[in-house]
C-alpha cells in the first residue's frame, strides 16, 4: 500500500487510509502514518484526533524516535467493528465472527444441503441467526463458495459442486440481512486474507494455491485479486493434464484436480493396494504418516503433477512467490518429495529460483478468509462497488453506533 507517486488522499479518504494502514500494518506512529500515506504531519494530527475522539483508534505504548521525544504508537480499537465470514460447502456452512484486526471471536458449523430447492432460503436463515447473535457493530458479511462469482458486489454464483447455476446469492442475502454482503470464490477469500494480514504486507504479486478436496488458485497481481472476465480466473484444478484421464467434477475428464484432488488420490490409493473399497483420504494420509511407501508414492506422484502444472502457471502469471495452503498441507512432506524436482525442472531457467512457501492449515481459515472480504474492503477505498463503500461508511459510523 505504498503511496509513492500517487496523489495524497483527502477528507474521508484520509480517515479510511489511516484506518487501513493501522488495520493492515499494525500499530504505527503519526510520523510513520504521514510517511506511508504521503500526507502532511498536520493532516495526520487532525485526522487521528478525530479518530481518537470517535474511539476507532487508541494510543498505545511509546517507542524511541530518532532524536526527539518518544513517539506514541496508534492502533485500531479492534472491537470498533466486526465481520461475519461464511464458507459454504457441499454439506455444511462454516461460520466465524471476527474483530477488526481479524481476531476470531466465535466459530461454528451448521449442516447445509445446497441441493435442496430452498437452499438459498436456508442459507439466508443460517446467516440471519449469525447476524442476530453477533455482538458489537457489524460491518458486513463475507461469503466464500467453491465456484465462480461474477463480482464480489453482485454475488451471482456458478458452483457445479453445489449444483448452483447463476444463483443470485449476493442479492438474496442482502435483502434478507440488511447489511453489506460480499461474495467471492473461496480461494479468492484466502487471497483477500493474505492481502490484509499475510504476505500481502511484503509482496504485491503472488499465487495462493490450495490443495485438498479440490485444487485452487487465487492470483494476486499488483495488490489486487485477478478475477478474470467472469470471476473464474485461477481455476488451475481444471488444467487438462491427460487425454483420457479420470472424470472431473466439472464434467470433463483428465483435469489436474481429477488426478490429484482428494478423490483422485483415493482412486490412486486403491489402485496401489493401500486403500480398501470403503477407505477414504484419511486412511491414505494415515498410511503415509505410518511409513507405507505405496501411500507415500501416491502423494509424490501427485506432487509431480502439481509441480508441472504450477510451473506452467508461473510462466503465465510471473508472480514473486507461491503460497501453498489448504486441507492437504498436513501431508505436504509427501507431496514435496515429487513436487520440488518437477516444479524446478519445468520452470524456465530464469524463473527456476522462485520461492514457494507453505502455510499450516486450520479448517476455520476458509470462513476467516470470507470475513476478510469485509475487513479488506473496510480498509481499501479502491474496493469497487457499492458494498465496499457501505462497509467503509459503517466503519466510520462505528463510534456513534457503539455509543447508541
Ligand atoms: Zn475439471
Tab-separated table of C-alpha atoms and ligand atoms in Angstrom:
chain	number	residue	atom	x	y	z
A	1	UNK	CA	0.000	0.000	0.000
A	2	UNK	CA	2.882	2.376	-0.633
A	3	UNK	CA	1.509	5.668	-1.849
A	4	UNK	CA	4.682	6.665	-3.656
A	5	UNK	CA	3.856	8.593	-6.797
A	6	UNK	CA	0.104	8.695	-6.022
A	7	UNK	CA	-1.830	11.854	-5.190
A	8	UNK	CA	-2.323	12.394	-1.445
A	9	UNK	CA	-5.791	11.207	-0.265
A	10	UNK	CA	-8.274	13.802	1.046
A	11	UNK	CA	-11.019	14.068	3.732
A	12	UNK	CA	-12.906	10.827	4.315
A	13	UNK	CA	-10.280	9.057	2.269
A	14	UNK	CA	-7.565	10.083	4.737
A	15	UNK	CA	-9.615	8.618	7.594
A	16	UNK	CA	-10.136	5.397	5.615
A	17	UNK	CA	-6.455	5.337	4.658
A	18	UNK	CA	-5.311	5.782	8.284
A	19	UNK	CA	-7.674	3.014	9.445
A	20	UNK	CA	-6.491	0.860	6.575
A	21	UNK	CA	-2.847	1.386	7.400
A	22	UNK	CA	-3.340	0.549	11.083
A	23	UNK	CA	-5.530	-2.430	10.157
A	24	UNK	CA	-3.059	-3.957	7.743
A	25	UNK	CA	0.337	-2.877	9.117
A	26	UNK	CA	-0.453	-2.849	12.815
A	27	UNK	CA	0.342	-0.080	15.336
A	28	UNK	CA	2.209	2.889	13.835
A	29	UNK	CA	3.394	6.319	14.939
A	30	UNK	CA	1.936	9.515	13.465
A	31	UNK	CA	5.210	10.130	11.621
A	32	UNK	CA	5.080	6.645	10.054
A	33	UNK	CA	1.470	7.211	9.011
A	34	UNK	CA	2.343	10.538	7.361
A	35	UNK	CA	5.288	8.966	5.543
A	36	UNK	CA	3.339	5.900	4.363
A	37	UNK	CA	0.312	7.833	3.145
A	38	UNK	CA	2.206	10.770	1.694
A	39	UNK	CA	0.179	13.338	3.676
A	40	UNK	CA	1.397	16.188	5.886
A	41	UNK	CA	2.040	15.668	9.630
A	42	UNK	CA	-0.621	18.328	10.329
A	43	UNK	CA	-3.221	16.337	8.366
A	44	UNK	CA	-2.315	13.171	10.279
A	45	UNK	CA	-2.561	15.003	13.624
A	46	UNK	CA	-6.021	16.340	12.724
A	47	UNK	CA	-7.295	13.036	11.329
A	48	UNK	CA	-6.018	10.906	14.202
A	49	UNK	CA	-7.536	13.380	16.700
A	50	UNK	CA	-10.955	12.791	15.090
A	51	UNK	CA	-10.477	9.020	15.030
A	52	UNK	CA	-9.358	9.030	18.695
A	53	UNK	CA	-12.429	11.076	19.663
A	54	UNK	CA	-14.646	8.565	17.811
A	55	UNK	CA	-12.895	5.698	19.616
A	56	UNK	CA	-11.938	3.981	16.375
A	57	UNK	CA	-8.238	4.146	17.272
A	58	UNK	CA	-6.346	4.305	20.538
A	59	UNK	CA	-2.928	5.394	21.820
A	60	UNK	CA	-0.607	2.516	22.693
A	61	UNK	CA	2.950	2.317	24.011
A	62	UNK	CA	5.657	4.812	23.204
A	63	UNK	CA	8.634	3.851	21.076
A	64	UNK	CA	12.002	5.617	20.803
A	65	UNK	CA	12.145	8.006	17.842
A	66	UNK	CA	15.161	9.488	16.095
A	67	UNK	CA	16.344	12.452	18.128
A	68	UNK	CA	13.169	13.934	19.651
A	69	UNK	CA	10.837	12.683	22.382
A	70	UNK	CA	9.450	9.130	22.194
A	71	UNK	CA	6.669	8.663	19.616
A	72	UNK	CA	3.296	7.269	20.690
A	73	UNK	CA	2.014	4.355	18.649
A	74	UNK	CA	-1.575	4.392	17.431
A	75	UNK	CA	-3.603	1.223	16.919
A	76	UNK	CA	-7.116	0.217	15.930
A	77	UNK	CA	-9.730	-0.337	18.616
A	78	UNK	CA	-10.248	-3.877	17.435
A	79	UNK	CA	-13.776	-4.070	18.805
A	80	UNK	CA	-14.856	-0.898	16.934
A	81	UNK	CA	-16.242	-3.109	14.185
A	82	UNK	CA	-16.529	-6.763	13.300
A	83	UNK	CA	-17.426	-9.042	10.420
A	84	UNK	CA	-19.063	-12.416	9.876
A	85	UNK	CA	-17.473	-14.877	7.476
A	86	UNK	CA	-19.231	-17.904	5.982
A	87	UNK	CA	-17.749	-20.688	3.873
A	88	UNK	CA	-20.401	-22.676	2.003
A	89	UNK	CA	-19.569	-26.330	1.292
A	90	UNK	CA	-21.499	-29.289	-0.122
A	91	UNK	CA	-22.626	-30.377	3.359
A	92	UNK	CA	-22.221	-27.502	5.830
A	93	UNK	CA	-21.700	-23.778	6.320
A	94	UNK	CA	-18.664	-22.827	8.449
A	95	UNK	CA	-19.144	-19.534	10.295
A	96	UNK	CA	-16.825	-17.160	12.136
A	97	UNK	CA	-17.261	-13.841	13.842
A	98	UNK	CA	-14.121	-11.677	13.816
A	99	UNK	CA	-12.893	-8.354	15.196
A	100	UNK	CA	-11.443	-5.549	13.098
A	101	UNK	CA	-7.915	-6.992	13.326
A	102	UNK	CA	-9.023	-10.471	12.243
A	103	UNK	CA	-9.145	-11.962	15.766
A	104	UNK	CA	-11.689	-14.791	15.772
A	105	UNK	CA	-14.355	-14.252	18.432
A	106	UNK	CA	-16.582	-17.256	17.692
A	107	UNK	CA	-16.798	-20.077	15.183
A	108	UNK	CA	-19.337	-22.784	14.376
A	109	UNK	CA	-20.532	-25.114	11.645
A	110	UNK	CA	-24.142	-25.648	10.575
A	111	UNK	CA	-25.328	-28.598	8.421
A	112	UNK	CA	-26.391	-27.415	4.957
A	113	UNK	CA	-27.738	-29.115	1.830
A	114	UNK	CA	-27.078	-26.952	-1.264
A	115	UNK	CA	-29.084	-29.356	-3.478
A	116	UNK	CA	-32.389	-28.559	-1.729
A	117	UNK	CA	-34.721	-26.401	-3.847
A	118	UNK	CA	-34.926	-23.878	-0.971
A	119	UNK	CA	-31.162	-23.917	-0.326
A	120	UNK	CA	-30.818	-20.123	-0.648
A	121	UNK	CA	-33.645	-19.611	1.868
A	122	UNK	CA	-31.811	-21.943	4.245
A	123	UNK	CA	-28.550	-20.020	3.749
A	124	UNK	CA	-30.370	-16.731	4.471
A	125	UNK	CA	-31.781	-18.284	7.647
A	126	UNK	CA	-28.361	-19.550	8.827
A	127	UNK	CA	-26.745	-16.146	8.273
A	128	UNK	CA	-29.709	-14.293	9.752
A	129	UNK	CA	-29.148	-16.162	13.007
A	130	UNK	CA	-25.409	-15.411	12.862
A	131	UNK	CA	-26.087	-11.691	12.358
A	132	UNK	CA	-28.571	-11.691	15.264
A	133	UNK	CA	-26.006	-13.399	17.520
A	134	UNK	CA	-23.160	-11.037	16.563
A	135	UNK	CA	-22.167	-8.757	19.442
A	136	UNK	CA	-20.981	-5.245	18.660
A	137	UNK	CA	-21.006	-3.200	15.486
A	138	UNK	CA	-21.251	-5.436	12.400
A	139	UNK	CA	-19.591	-4.033	9.283
A	140	UNK	CA	-20.847	-6.731	6.951
A	141	UNK	CA	-20.982	-10.387	5.948
A	142	UNK	CA	-18.474	-12.122	3.665
A	143	UNK	CA	-19.334	-15.379	1.898
A	144	UNK	CA	-16.875	-17.769	0.214
A	145	UNK	CA	-18.010	-20.577	-2.092
A	146	UNK	CA	-16.327	-23.201	-4.286
A	147	UNK	CA	-17.269	-21.692	-7.641
A	148	UNK	CA	-17.096	-18.696	-9.956
A	149	UNK	CA	-18.619	-15.457	-8.652
A	150	UNK	CA	-19.112	-12.738	-11.266
A	151	UNK	CA	-18.191	-9.963	-8.802
A	152	UNK	CA	-17.956	-9.580	-5.017
A	153	UNK	CA	-20.704	-6.972	-5.141
A	154	UNK	CA	-23.375	-8.727	-7.264
A	155	UNK	CA	-22.553	-12.202	-5.962
A	156	UNK	CA	-24.045	-14.303	-8.780
A	157	UNK	CA	-22.627	-17.784	-8.341
A	158	UNK	CA	-21.884	-20.708	-10.687
A	159	UNK	CA	-20.804	-23.603	-8.486
A	160	UNK	CA	-21.053	-27.098	-10.044
A	161	UNK	CA	-20.057	-28.819	-6.785
A	162	UNK	CA	-23.013	-27.143	-5.041
A	163	UNK	CA	-25.314	-27.656	-8.043
A	164	UNK	CA	-25.761	-23.872	-8.383
A	165	UNK	CA	-26.076	-22.154	-11.746
A	166	UNK	CA	-26.420	-18.346	-11.833
A	167	UNK	CA	-27.568	-18.394	-8.187
A	168	UNK	CA	-28.244	-14.779	-7.006
A	169	UNK	CA	-26.534	-15.303	-3.638
A	170	UNK	CA	-25.446	-11.696	-3.047
A	171	UNK	CA	-28.825	-10.089	-3.731
A	172	UNK	CA	-30.794	-12.679	-1.747
A	173	UNK	CA	-28.543	-12.307	1.285
A	174	UNK	CA	-28.540	-8.524	1.188
A	175	UNK	CA	-32.356	-8.447	1.022
A	176	UNK	CA	-32.587	-10.848	3.952
A	177	UNK	CA	-29.822	-9.470	6.191
A	178	UNK	CA	-29.953	-5.702	5.536
A	179	UNK	CA	-26.166	-5.381	5.941
A	180	UNK	CA	-23.422	-5.187	3.278
A	181	UNK	CA	-22.700	-8.633	1.804
A	182	UNK	CA	-19.604	-9.513	-0.245
A	183	UNK	CA	-19.399	-12.862	-2.049
A	184	UNK	CA	-16.371	-14.451	-3.709
A	185	UNK	CA	-14.737	-17.674	-4.765
A	186	UNK	CA	-13.400	-19.382	-1.628
A	187	UNK	CA	-9.764	-19.406	-2.740
A	188	UNK	CA	-10.026	-15.701	-3.563
A	189	UNK	CA	-11.175	-15.093	0.032
A	190	UNK	CA	-7.918	-16.674	1.252
A	191	UNK	CA	-6.054	-14.334	-1.089
A	192	UNK	CA	-8.006	-11.396	0.399
A	193	UNK	CA	-6.971	-12.506	3.900
A	194	UNK	CA	-3.340	-12.703	2.792
A	195	UNK	CA	-3.567	-9.237	1.270
A	196	UNK	CA	-4.568	-7.622	4.587
A	197	UNK	CA	-2.966	-9.773	7.266
A	198	UNK	CA	-0.453	-12.011	5.493
A	199	UNK	CA	2.195	-11.950	2.798
A	200	UNK	CA	0.424	-9.039	1.098
A	201	UNK	CA	2.227	-6.823	3.636
A	202	UNK	CA	5.540	-7.730	1.981
A	203	UNK	CA	4.625	-8.747	-1.584
A	204	UNK	CA	2.255	-7.428	-4.237
A	205	UNK	CA	2.151	-10.267	-6.822
A	206	UNK	CA	1.762	-13.875	-5.682
A	207	UNK	CA	-0.257	-17.065	-6.087
A	208	UNK	CA	-2.298	-18.602	-3.271
A	209	UNK	CA	-2.601	-22.307	-4.145
A	210	UNK	CA	-4.901	-24.638	-2.201
A	211	UNK	CA	-4.591	-28.405	-2.001
A	212	UNK	CA	-7.391	-30.561	-0.651
A	213	UNK	CA	-10.738	-31.786	-1.936
A	214	UNK	CA	-10.048	-29.623	-4.988
A	215	UNK	CA	-7.023	-27.756	-6.299
A	216	UNK	CA	-7.472	-23.979	-6.432
A	217	UNK	CA	-5.501	-20.805	-7.009
A	218	UNK	CA	-6.003	-17.160	-6.142
A	219	UNK	CA	-3.967	-14.795	-8.300
A	220	UNK	CA	-2.864	-11.551	-6.661
A	221	UNK	CA	-1.317	-9.110	-9.093
A	222	UNK	CA	-0.095	-5.662	-8.021
A	223	UNK	CA	-2.036	-5.926	-4.770
A	224	UNK	CA	-5.415	-6.966	-6.143
A	225	UNK	CA	-7.033	-10.322	-6.822
A	226	UNK	CA	-7.292	-11.078	-10.545
A	227	UNK	CA	-10.815	-12.286	-11.216
A	228	UNK	CA	-10.949	-12.697	-14.996
A	229	UNK	CA	-13.903	-11.810	-17.231
A	230	UNK	CA	-16.430	-13.992	-15.338
A	231	UNK	CA	-14.830	-14.355	-11.925
A	232	UNK	CA	-13.355	-17.686	-12.996
A	233	UNK	CA	-9.617	-16.869	-13.046
A	234	UNK	CA	-7.293	-19.201	-11.169
A	235	UNK	CA	-9.164	-22.479	-11.747
A	236	UNK	CA	-5.916	-24.406	-12.021
A	237	UNK	CA	-7.661	-27.600	-10.910
A	238	UNK	CA	-9.153	-27.793	-14.391
A	239	UNK	CA	-5.904	-27.541	-16.306
A	240	UNK	CA	-6.066	-30.523	-18.690
A	241	UNK	CA	-3.254	-32.972	-17.920
A	242	UNK	CA	-4.325	-36.198	-19.659
A	243	UNK	CA	-6.356	-37.127	-22.724
A	244	UNK	CA	-8.452	-39.962	-21.269
A	245	UNK	CA	-7.961	-39.381	-17.578
A	246	UNK	CA	-10.450	-39.716	-14.724
A	247	UNK	CA	-13.764	-37.850	-14.797
A	248	UNK	CA	-13.687	-34.437	-13.118
A	249	UNK	CA	-16.421	-32.739	-11.100
A	250	UNK	CA	-16.637	-30.126	-13.886
A	251	UNK	CA	-17.818	-32.761	-16.357
A	252	UNK	CA	-14.592	-33.047	-18.342
A	253	UNK	CA	-12.017	-35.772	-17.919
A	254	UNK	CA	-8.298	-35.603	-17.284
A	255	UNK	CA	-8.291	-32.329	-15.280
A	256	UNK	CA	-5.455	-31.784	-12.764
A	257	UNK	CA	-7.988	-31.916	-9.911
A	258	UNK	CA	-9.399	-35.252	-11.130
A	259	UNK	CA	-5.892	-36.691	-10.774
A	260	UNK	CA	-4.671	-35.074	-7.539
A	261	UNK	CA	-7.742	-33.743	-5.716
A	262	UNK	CA	-8.841	-35.922	-2.769
A	263	UNK	CA	-10.972	-38.205	-4.978
A	264	UNK	CA	-8.096	-38.719	-7.408
A	265	UNK	CA	-5.760	-39.640	-4.544
A	266	UNK	CA	-8.284	-42.137	-3.154
A	267	UNK	CA	-8.550	-43.870	-6.544
A	268	UNK	CA	-4.753	-43.975	-6.799
A	269	UNK	CA	-4.569	-45.352	-3.245
A	270	UNK	CA	-6.987	-48.173	-4.126
A	271	UNK	CA	-5.092	-48.986	-7.321
A	272	UNK	CA	-1.871	-49.120	-5.306
A	273	UNK	CA	-3.477	-51.534	-2.850
A	274	UNK	CA	-3.214	-49.176	0.138
A	275	UNK	CA	-6.935	-48.490	0.469
A	276	UNK	CA	-9.931	-50.790	0.624
A	277	UNK	CA	-13.237	-50.030	-1.110
A	278	UNK	CA	-14.640	-48.147	1.902
A	279	UNK	CA	-11.451	-46.252	2.833
A	280	UNK	CA	-11.053	-42.525	2.211
A	281	UNK	CA	-8.436	-39.775	2.207
A	282	UNK	CA	-7.942	-40.002	5.998
A	283	UNK	CA	-6.785	-43.632	5.673
A	284	UNK	CA	-4.394	-42.722	2.847
A	285	UNK	CA	-2.909	-39.910	4.949
A	286	UNK	CA	-2.591	-42.222	7.980
A	287	UNK	CA	-0.822	-44.856	5.889
A	288	UNK	CA	1.651	-42.289	4.541
A	289	UNK	CA	2.384	-40.970	8.047
A	290	UNK	CA	2.830	-44.570	9.265
A	291	UNK	CA	5.561	-45.090	6.672
A	292	UNK	CA	3.667	-47.016	3.959
A	293	UNK	CA	5.842	-46.479	0.874
A	294	UNK	CA	2.945	-47.138	-1.531
A	295	UNK	CA	0.902	-44.357	0.084
A	296	UNK	CA	3.886	-42.018	0.036
A	297	UNK	CA	4.386	-42.808	-3.644
A	298	UNK	CA	0.764	-41.769	-4.367
A	299	UNK	CA	1.438	-38.339	-2.789
A	300	UNK	CA	4.820	-37.956	-4.516
A	301	UNK	CA	3.220	-38.639	-7.914
A	302	UNK	CA	0.534	-36.064	-7.096
A	303	UNK	CA	3.299	-33.621	-6.163
A	304	UNK	CA	4.944	-34.263	-9.526
A	305	UNK	CA	1.769	-33.392	-11.434
A	306	UNK	CA	1.200	-30.331	-9.256
A	307	UNK	CA	4.765	-29.147	-9.849
A	308	UNK	CA	4.414	-29.449	-13.606
A	309	UNK	CA	1.048	-27.630	-13.641
A	310	UNK	CA	2.232	-24.851	-11.339
A	311	UNK	CA	5.366	-24.288	-13.406
A	312	UNK	CA	3.081	-23.505	-16.350
A	313	UNK	CA	1.017	-21.100	-14.239
A	314	UNK	CA	4.167	-19.344	-13.012
A	315	UNK	CA	5.245	-18.784	-16.617
A	316	UNK	CA	1.892	-17.194	-17.466
A	317	UNK	CA	1.430	-15.039	-14.352
A	318	UNK	CA	5.044	-14.286	-13.286
A	319	UNK	CA	4.406	-13.996	-9.516
A	320	UNK	CA	7.054	-13.015	-6.930
A	321	UNK	CA	6.313	-16.199	-4.993
A	322	UNK	CA	3.838	-19.027	-4.471
A	323	UNK	CA	1.997	-19.702	-1.211
A	324	UNK	CA	0.627	-23.223	-0.658
A	325	UNK	CA	-2.144	-23.981	1.833
A	326	UNK	CA	-5.335	-25.993	2.316
A	327	UNK	CA	-6.575	-29.179	3.976
A	328	UNK	CA	-3.894	-31.262	2.254
A	329	UNK	CA	-0.968	-29.418	3.860
A	330	UNK	CA	-0.628	-31.917	6.725
A	331	UNK	CA	0.697	-34.365	4.078
A	332	UNK	CA	2.825	-31.770	2.274
A	333	UNK	CA	6.101	-33.520	3.136
A	334	UNK	CA	4.936	-36.450	0.979
A	335	UNK	CA	3.762	-34.186	-1.863
A	336	UNK	CA	7.035	-32.299	-1.757
A	337	UNK	CA	9.017	-35.481	-2.484
A	338	UNK	CA	7.728	-35.235	-6.067
A	339	UNK	CA	6.868	-31.550	-6.262
A	340	UNK	CA	10.249	-29.941	-5.693
A	341	UNK	CA	12.101	-31.677	-8.551
A	342	UNK	CA	9.196	-31.465	-11.015
A	343	UNK	CA	8.425	-27.785	-10.300
A	344	UNK	CA	12.039	-26.689	-10.745
A	345	UNK	CA	12.674	-28.846	-13.817
A	346	UNK	CA	9.642	-27.487	-15.705
A	347	UNK	CA	10.429	-23.840	-14.952
A	348	UNK	CA	12.433	-21.835	-17.450
A	349	UNK	CA	15.985	-21.304	-16.137
A	350	UNK	CA	15.330	-17.609	-15.474
A	351	UNK	CA	12.330	-18.422	-13.222
A	352	UNK	CA	13.762	-21.519	-11.556
A	353	UNK	CA	14.719	-19.724	-8.358
A	354	UNK	CA	11.162	-18.656	-7.450
A	355	UNK	CA	10.279	-19.326	-3.810
A	356	UNK	CA	7.262	-21.210	-2.607
A	357	UNK	CA	6.177	-21.188	0.999
A	358	UNK	CA	3.744	-23.440	2.821
A	359	UNK	CA	1.327	-22.338	5.489
A	360	UNK	CA	-0.039	-24.551	8.245
A	361	UNK	CA	-3.763	-25.003	7.944
A	362	UNK	CA	-6.763	-24.713	10.256
A	363	UNK	CA	-10.241	-25.543	8.989
A	364	UNK	CA	-11.579	-22.179	10.196
A	365	UNK	CA	-9.326	-20.359	7.681
A	366	UNK	CA	-11.930	-20.640	4.917
A	367	UNK	CA	-14.513	-18.752	6.972
A	368	UNK	CA	-11.923	-16.259	8.285
A	369	UNK	CA	-10.995	-15.593	4.648
A	370	UNK	CA	-14.645	-14.869	3.865
A	371	UNK	CA	-14.786	-12.382	6.766
A	372	UNK	CA	-11.655	-10.739	5.357
A	373	UNK	CA	-13.623	-9.780	2.225
A	374	UNK	CA	-15.406	-7.338	4.532
A	375	UNK	CA	-12.330	-6.281	6.526
A	376	UNK	CA	-10.264	-5.766	3.359
A	377	UNK	CA	-12.927	-3.527	1.835
A	378	UNK	CA	-13.222	-1.550	5.076
A	379	UNK	CA	-9.544	-0.656	4.733
A	380	UNK	CA	-9.271	-0.201	0.989
A	381	UNK	CA	-11.004	2.767	-0.633
A	382	UNK	CA	-10.198	1.159	-4.007
A	383	UNK	CA	-12.507	-1.832	-3.477
A	384	UNK	CA	-15.052	-1.334	-6.237
A	385	UNK	CA	-18.816	-1.467	-5.878
A	386	UNK	CA	-21.455	-0.125	-3.544
A	387	UNK	CA	-20.964	-2.877	-0.946
A	388	UNK	CA	-17.359	-1.860	-0.239
A	389	UNK	CA	-18.418	1.784	0.141
A	390	UNK	CA	-21.215	0.722	2.519
A	391	UNK	CA	-18.739	-1.228	4.654
A	392	UNK	CA	-16.419	1.803	4.894
A	393	UNK	CA	-19.354	4.058	5.799
A	394	UNK	CA	-20.360	1.645	8.557
A	395	UNK	CA	-16.814	1.664	9.937
A	396	UNK	CA	-16.793	5.481	10.054
A	397	UNK	CA	-20.154	5.324	11.836
A	398	UNK	CA	-18.896	2.693	14.247
A	399	UNK	CA	-18.237	5.002	17.182
A	400	UNK	CA	-21.665	6.654	17.160
A	401	UNK	CA	-23.371	3.269	16.637
A	402	UNK	CA	-21.430	1.780	19.542
A	403	UNK	CA	-22.430	4.677	21.793
A	404	UNK	CA	-26.152	4.480	20.987
B	1	LIG	ZN1	-12.338	-30.222	-14.306
